[in-house]
Amino acid sequence: MDRTCLVFHLVVILCLLRTSIARTKTITTDQSALRALKSHVTFDPSDVLSRSWIYQIPVCNWTGVKCSSLHQRVVALNISHLGLQGNIPPQVANLSFLNSIDISGNDFQGNLPEELVHLQRLSYINFSFNKFSGGVPSWLGFLPNLQYLYLANNSFTGILPSSLFNASKLEDMRIPYSQLEGIIAEEIGNLGNLKILDLQDNELMGLYRGPFSIFRRCK
């Protein structure tokens, strides 16, 4: 009986140790991803990241970072309107529990890395009022939980990728004031949950010629 109890207690201790090690590993992964982002910030006028995103402070207490109380993983990142300059590194894709990201109102530039397609939990993206360039990323259409997409006031060029119209949960898409062109693909009719669509002040030519119900749903 005593031996059975001893074995049971050892199993419990081992399970607790494994859970603790796994949690430490995942938190370290999130911390490394955010520190990679910090290292790609070339200008931080208020020193917000310099003062807050440091090893001495738990990552869940960093400015703009929100963690789940259940598993202590980073689920939201909001570093909007801080005047930050730099670019977004692919390591951000390691924030695998992230469901909301807002970096609007900064001065980030360059292309958005395609590795971000691995952020499969994302439902809210706000990259507005930056200087991102290149095409609107096709990988956005492969985020199965995406509901809100804001890319206003950037320097995106080219056409809207047809893959974007696979985001069946999308409710609100705003990409005004950029340099998009071409004809809106008929696949936009696949966005059955879309309520708000804003593409004003681009260089879109031609008209969407499919069913007009998509526009009646939009505000």
mmCIF file of C-alpha atoms in Angstrom:
data_model
loop_
_atom_site.group_PDB
_atom_site.id
_atom_site.type_symbol
_atom_site.label_atom_id
_atom_site.label_comp_id
_atom_site.label_asym_id
_atom_site.label_seq_id
_atom_site.Cartn_x
_atom_site.Cartn_y
_atom_site.Cartn_z
ATOM 1 C CA MET A 1 0.000 0.000 0.000
ATOM 2 C CA ASP A 2 2.787 2.380 0.956
ATOM 3 C CA ARG A 3 4.658 1.565 -2.211
ATOM 4 C CA THR A 4 1.557 2.230 -4.309
ATOM 5 C CA CYS A 5 1.111 5.620 -2.634
ATOM 6 C CA LEU A 6 4.759 6.458 -3.221
ATOM 7 C CA VAL A 7 4.502 5.633 -6.918
ATOM 8 C CA PHE A 8 1.314 7.705 -7.185
ATOM 9 C CA HIS A 9 2.945 10.719 -5.553
ATOM 10 C CA LEU A 10 5.982 10.411 -7.803
ATOM 11 C CA VAL A 11 3.744 10.376 -10.881
ATOM 12 C CA VAL A 12 1.915 13.488 -9.656
ATOM 13 C CA ILE A 13 5.210 15.291 -9.016
ATOM 14 C CA LEU A 14 6.520 14.378 -12.473
ATOM 15 C CA CYS A 15 3.319 15.653 -14.107
ATOM 16 C CA LEU A 16 3.581 18.932 -12.229
ATOM 17 C CA LEU A 17 7.226 19.307 -13.232
ATOM 18 C CA ARG A 18 6.409 18.652 -16.889
ATOM 19 C CA THR A 19 3.600 21.211 -16.787
ATOM 20 C CA SER A 20 5.883 23.774 -15.179
ATOM 21 C CA ILE A 21 8.660 23.155 -17.700
ATOM 22 C CA ALA A 22 6.216 23.346 -20.636
ATOM 23 C CA ARG A 23 4.752 26.614 -19.341
ATOM 24 C CA THR A 24 8.223 28.100 -18.860
ATOM 25 C CA LYS A 25 9.203 27.046 -22.371
ATOM 26 C CA THR A 26 6.125 28.596 -23.985
ATOM 27 C CA ILE A 27 6.434 31.835 -22.031
ATOM 28 C CA THR A 28 10.078 31.995 -23.097
ATOM 29 C CA THR A 29 8.961 31.513 -26.702
ATOM 30 C CA ASP A 30 6.568 34.456 -26.431
ATOM 31 C CA GLN A 31 9.213 36.573 -24.736
ATOM 32 C CA SER A 32 11.746 35.783 -27.465
ATOM 33 C CA ALA A 33 9.230 36.695 -30.175
ATOM 34 C CA LEU A 34 8.498 40.054 -28.551
ATOM 35 C CA ARG A 35 12.166 40.792 -27.981
ATOM 36 C CA ALA A 36 12.769 40.089 -31.678
ATOM 37 C CA LEU A 37 10.088 42.670 -32.453
ATOM 38 C CA LYS A 38 11.744 45.110 -30.064
ATOM 39 C CA SER A 39 15.113 44.578 -31.759
ATOM 40 C CA HIS A 40 13.538 45.559 -35.098
ATOM 41 C CA VAL A 41 12.239 48.840 -33.687
ATOM 42 C CA THR A 42 14.747 51.473 -34.767
ATOM 43 C CA PHE A 43 13.102 54.425 -33.031
ATOM 44 C CA ASP A 44 11.106 54.432 -29.794
ATOM 45 C CA PRO A 45 10.518 58.132 -29.029
ATOM 46 C CA SER A 46 9.029 57.594 -25.578
ATOM 47 C CA ASP A 47 11.323 54.680 -24.650
ATOM 48 C CA VAL A 48 8.237 52.614 -23.863
ATOM 49 C CA LEU A 49 9.737 49.334 -25.039
ATOM 50 C CA SER A 50 13.173 50.165 -23.661
ATOM 51 C CA ARG A 51 11.770 50.664 -20.171
ATOM 52 C CA SER A 52 9.095 47.973 -20.141
ATOM 53 C CA TRP A 53 10.167 45.109 -22.397
ATOM 54 C CA ILE A 54 13.066 43.888 -20.267
ATOM 55 C CA TYR A 55 13.969 40.571 -18.648
ATOM 56 C CA GLN A 56 13.492 41.946 -15.137
ATOM 57 C CA ILE A 57 9.754 42.362 -15.769
ATOM 58 C CA PRO A 58 7.481 39.346 -16.429
ATOM 59 C CA VAL A 59 6.432 39.312 -20.074
ATOM 60 C CA CYS A 60 2.739 39.420 -19.128
ATOM 61 C CA ASN A 61 3.388 42.778 -17.440
ATOM 62 C CA TRP A 62 5.045 44.369 -20.455
ATOM 63 C CA THR A 63 3.367 47.461 -21.869
ATOM 64 C CA GLY A 64 0.781 46.522 -24.480
ATOM 65 C CA VAL A 65 0.936 42.801 -23.723
ATOM 66 C CA LYS A 66 -2.028 40.798 -22.468
ATOM 67 C CA CYS A 67 -1.792 37.175 -21.368
ATOM 68 C CA SER A 68 -4.449 34.569 -20.753
ATOM 69 C CA SER A 69 -5.079 33.870 -17.073
ATOM 70 C CA LEU A 70 -5.537 30.216 -17.996
ATOM 71 C CA HIS A 71 -2.202 29.391 -19.600
ATOM 72 C CA GLN A 72 -0.197 32.636 -19.314
ATOM 73 C CA ARG A 73 0.369 32.839 -23.059
ATOM 74 C CA VAL A 74 0.295 36.157 -24.906
ATOM 75 C CA VAL A 75 -3.160 36.585 -26.463
ATOM 76 C CA ALA A 76 -3.185 40.293 -27.332
ATOM 77 C CA LEU A 77 -0.603 42.874 -28.372
ATOM 78 C CA ASN A 78 -1.431 46.589 -28.509
ATOM 79 C CA ILE A 79 1.457 48.968 -29.122
ATOM 80 C CA SER A 80 -0.555 51.468 -31.139
ATOM 81 C CA HIS A 81 0.188 55.197 -31.402
ATOM 82 C CA LEU A 82 3.654 55.070 -29.838
ATOM 83 C CA GLY A 83 5.500 56.650 -32.778
ATOM 84 C CA LEU A 84 7.571 53.505 -33.282
ATOM 85 C CA GLN A 85 9.706 53.057 -36.386
ATOM 86 C CA GLY A 86 11.043 49.802 -37.771
ATOM 87 C CA ASN A 87 9.705 46.636 -39.357
ATOM 88 C CA ILE A 88 7.941 43.446 -38.332
ATOM 89 C CA PRO A 89 10.209 40.376 -38.030
ATOM 90 C CA PRO A 90 9.014 36.835 -38.854
ATOM 91 C CA GLN A 91 9.561 35.761 -35.226
ATOM 92 C CA VAL A 92 6.274 37.462 -34.313
ATOM 93 C CA ALA A 93 4.651 34.361 -35.831
ATOM 94 C CA ASN A 94 5.812 32.431 -32.750
ATOM 95 C CA LEU A 95 3.118 34.151 -30.658
ATOM 96 C CA SER A 96 0.944 31.145 -31.398
ATOM 97 C CA PHE A 97 -1.881 32.053 -28.979
ATOM 98 C CA LEU A 98 -2.235 35.620 -30.266
ATOM 99 C CA ASN A 99 -5.815 36.538 -31.190
ATOM 100 C CA SER A 100 -5.506 40.337 -31.392
ATOM 101 C CA ILE A 101 -2.754 42.621 -32.675
ATOM 102 C CA ASP A 102 -2.875 46.417 -32.932
ATOM 103 C CA ILE A 103 0.216 48.302 -34.082
ATOM 104 C CA SER A 104 -1.673 51.158 -35.739
ATOM 105 C CA GLY A 105 -0.518 54.762 -35.659
ATOM 106 C CA ASN A 106 3.203 54.051 -35.839
ATOM 107 C CA ASP A 107 5.818 54.250 -38.572
ATOM 108 C CA PHE A 108 6.452 50.586 -39.342
ATOM 109 C CA GLN A 109 7.447 49.904 -42.930
ATOM 110 C CA GLY A 110 8.444 47.178 -45.357
ATOM 111 C CA ASN A 111 6.546 44.019 -46.241
ATOM 112 C CA LEU A 112 4.529 41.992 -43.774
ATOM 113 C CA PRO A 113 6.291 38.619 -43.346
ATOM 114 C CA GLU A 114 4.397 35.631 -44.721
ATOM 115 C CA GLU A 115 5.257 33.648 -41.577
ATOM 116 C CA LEU A 116 2.421 35.513 -39.848
ATOM 117 C CA VAL A 117 0.058 33.049 -41.511
ATOM 118 C CA HIS A 118 0.887 30.740 -38.599
ATOM 119 C CA LEU A 119 -1.059 33.023 -36.239
ATOM 120 C CA GLN A 120 -4.166 30.936 -36.789
ATOM 121 C CA ARG A 121 -6.012 32.294 -33.747
ATOM 122 C CA LEU A 122 -5.974 35.895 -34.959
ATOM 123 C CA SER A 123 -9.419 37.479 -35.096
ATOM 124 C CA TYR A 124 -8.410 41.167 -34.947
ATOM 125 C CA ILE A 125 -5.672 42.873 -36.993
ATOM 126 C CA ASN A 126 -5.041 46.620 -37.037
ATOM 127 C CA PHE A 127 -2.005 47.713 -39.055
ATOM 128 C CA SER A 128 -3.506 51.066 -40.072
ATOM 129 C CA PHE A 129 -1.544 54.325 -40.342
ATOM 130 C CA ASN A 130 1.907 52.884 -40.978
ATOM 131 C CA LYS A 131 4.098 52.683 -44.073
ATOM 132 C CA PHE A 132 3.767 49.043 -45.032
ATOM 133 C CA SER A 133 4.371 48.424 -48.728
ATOM 134 C CA GLY A 134 4.116 45.685 -51.296
ATOM 135 C CA GLY A 135 0.922 43.820 -51.983
ATOM 136 C CA VAL A 136 -1.822 43.147 -49.486
ATOM 137 C CA PRO A 137 -0.611 39.795 -48.096
ATOM 138 C CA SER A 138 -2.387 36.788 -49.581
ATOM 139 C CA TRP A 139 -1.888 34.865 -46.328
ATOM 140 C CA LEU A 140 -4.541 37.030 -44.657
ATOM 141 C CA GLY A 141 -7.129 34.886 -46.407
ATOM 142 C CA PHE A 142 -5.819 31.795 -44.660
ATOM 143 C CA LEU A 143 -6.521 33.006 -41.122
ATOM 144 C CA PRO A 144 -9.674 31.018 -40.297
ATOM 145 C CA ASN A 145 -10.770 33.178 -37.350
ATOM 146 C CA LEU A 146 -10.170 36.627 -38.849
ATOM 147 C CA GLN A 147 -13.122 38.973 -38.214
ATOM 148 C CA TYR A 148 -11.666 42.499 -38.233
ATOM 149 C CA LEU A 149 -9.017 43.667 -40.689
ATOM 150 C CA TYR A 150 -7.790 47.273 -40.709
ATOM 151 C CA LEU A 151 -4.998 48.237 -43.122
ATOM 152 C CA ALA A 152 -5.901 51.886 -43.781
ATOM 153 C CA ASN A 153 -3.349 54.538 -44.759
ATOM 154 C CA ASN A 154 -0.420 52.410 -45.847
ATOM 155 C CA SER A 155 1.426 52.090 -49.148
ATOM 156 C CA PHE A 156 0.040 48.788 -50.373
ATOM 157 C CA THR A 157 0.028 48.335 -54.141
ATOM 158 C CA GLY A 158 -1.419 45.893 -56.629
ATOM 159 C CA ILE A 159 -4.745 44.110 -56.521
ATOM 160 C CA LEU A 160 -6.689 42.662 -53.641
ATOM 161 C CA PRO A 161 -5.640 38.986 -53.484
ATOM 162 C CA SER A 162 -8.543 36.647 -54.196
ATOM 163 C CA SER A 163 -7.455 34.492 -51.247
ATOM 164 C CA LEU A 164 -8.616 37.311 -48.970
ATOM 165 C CA PHE A 165 -12.182 36.434 -49.885
ATOM 166 C CA ASN A 166 -11.756 33.011 -48.266
ATOM 167 C CA ALA A 167 -11.843 34.620 -44.807
ATOM 168 C CA SER A 168 -15.418 33.517 -44.222
ATOM 169 C CA LYS A 169 -15.695 35.023 -40.719
ATOM 170 C CA LEU A 170 -14.614 38.487 -41.845
ATOM 171 C CA GLU A 171 -17.094 41.148 -40.671
ATOM 172 C CA ASP A 172 -15.198 44.412 -41.084
ATOM 173 C CA MET A 173 -12.502 45.119 -43.709
ATOM 174 C CA ARG A 174 -11.046 48.589 -44.155
ATOM 175 C CA ILE A 175 -8.174 49.261 -46.568
ATOM 176 C CA PRO A 176 -8.733 52.883 -47.656
ATOM 177 C CA TYR A 177 -6.102 55.451 -48.649
ATOM 178 C CA SER A 178 -3.556 53.188 -50.290
ATOM 179 C CA GLN A 179 -2.518 52.447 -53.868
ATOM 180 C CA LEU A 180 -4.578 49.390 -54.703
ATOM 181 C CA GLU A 181 -5.696 48.912 -58.286
ATOM 182 C CA GLY A 182 -7.531 46.517 -60.540
ATOM 183 C CA ILE A 183 -10.991 44.988 -60.484
ATOM 184 C CA ILE A 184 -12.500 43.585 -57.316
ATOM 185 C CA ALA A 185 -12.738 39.828 -57.807
ATOM 186 C CA GLU A 186 -16.132 38.126 -57.891
ATOM 187 C CA GLU A 187 -15.044 35.985 -54.944
ATOM 188 C CA ILE A 188 -15.852 38.915 -52.661
ATOM 189 C CA GLY A 189 -19.363 37.483 -52.716
ATOM 190 C CA ASN A 190 -18.047 34.642 -50.544
ATOM 191 C CA LEU A 191 -17.767 36.992 -47.563
ATOM 192 C CA GLY A 192 -21.180 36.187 -46.191
ATOM 193 C CA ASN A 193 -20.556 37.828 -42.794
ATOM 194 C CA LEU A 194 -19.091 41.079 -44.118
ATOM 195 C CA LYS A 195 -20.878 44.128 -42.717
ATOM 196 C CA ILE A 196 -18.373 46.942 -43.322
ATOM 197 C CA LEU A 197 -16.200 47.343 -46.418
ATOM 198 C CA ASP A 198 -14.080 50.464 -46.946
ATOM 199 C CA LEU A 199 -11.796 50.670 -49.984
ATOM 200 C CA GLN A 200 -12.081 54.391 -50.708
ATOM 201 C CA ASP A 201 -9.281 56.493 -52.166
ATOM 202 C CA ASN A 202 -7.457 53.686 -53.911
ATOM 203 C CA GLU A 203 -6.918 53.255 -57.635
ATOM 204 C CA LEU A 204 -9.396 50.445 -58.066
ATOM 205 C CA MET A 205 -10.691 50.347 -61.621
ATOM 206 C CA GLY A 206 -13.842 48.681 -62.847
ATOM 207 C CA LEU A 207 -16.712 47.343 -60.800
ATOM 208 C CA TYR A 208 -17.523 44.122 -59.039
ATOM 209 C CA ARG A 209 -20.068 42.448 -61.349
ATOM 210 C CA GLY A 210 -21.326 39.643 -59.118
ATOM 211 C CA PRO A 211 -24.389 39.589 -56.830
ATOM 212 C CA PHE A 212 -24.993 42.950 -55.165
ATOM 213 C CA SER A 213 -26.142 41.401 -51.874
ATOM 214 C CA ILE A 214 -22.590 41.794 -50.571
ATOM 215 C CA PHE A 215 -22.920 45.568 -50.795
ATOM 216 C CA ARG A 216 -26.378 45.643 -49.263
ATOM 217 C CA ARG A 217 -24.962 43.888 -46.211
ATOM 218 C CA CYS A 218 -22.186 46.434 -45.889
ATOM 219 C CA LYS A 219 -22.633 49.733 -44.090
#
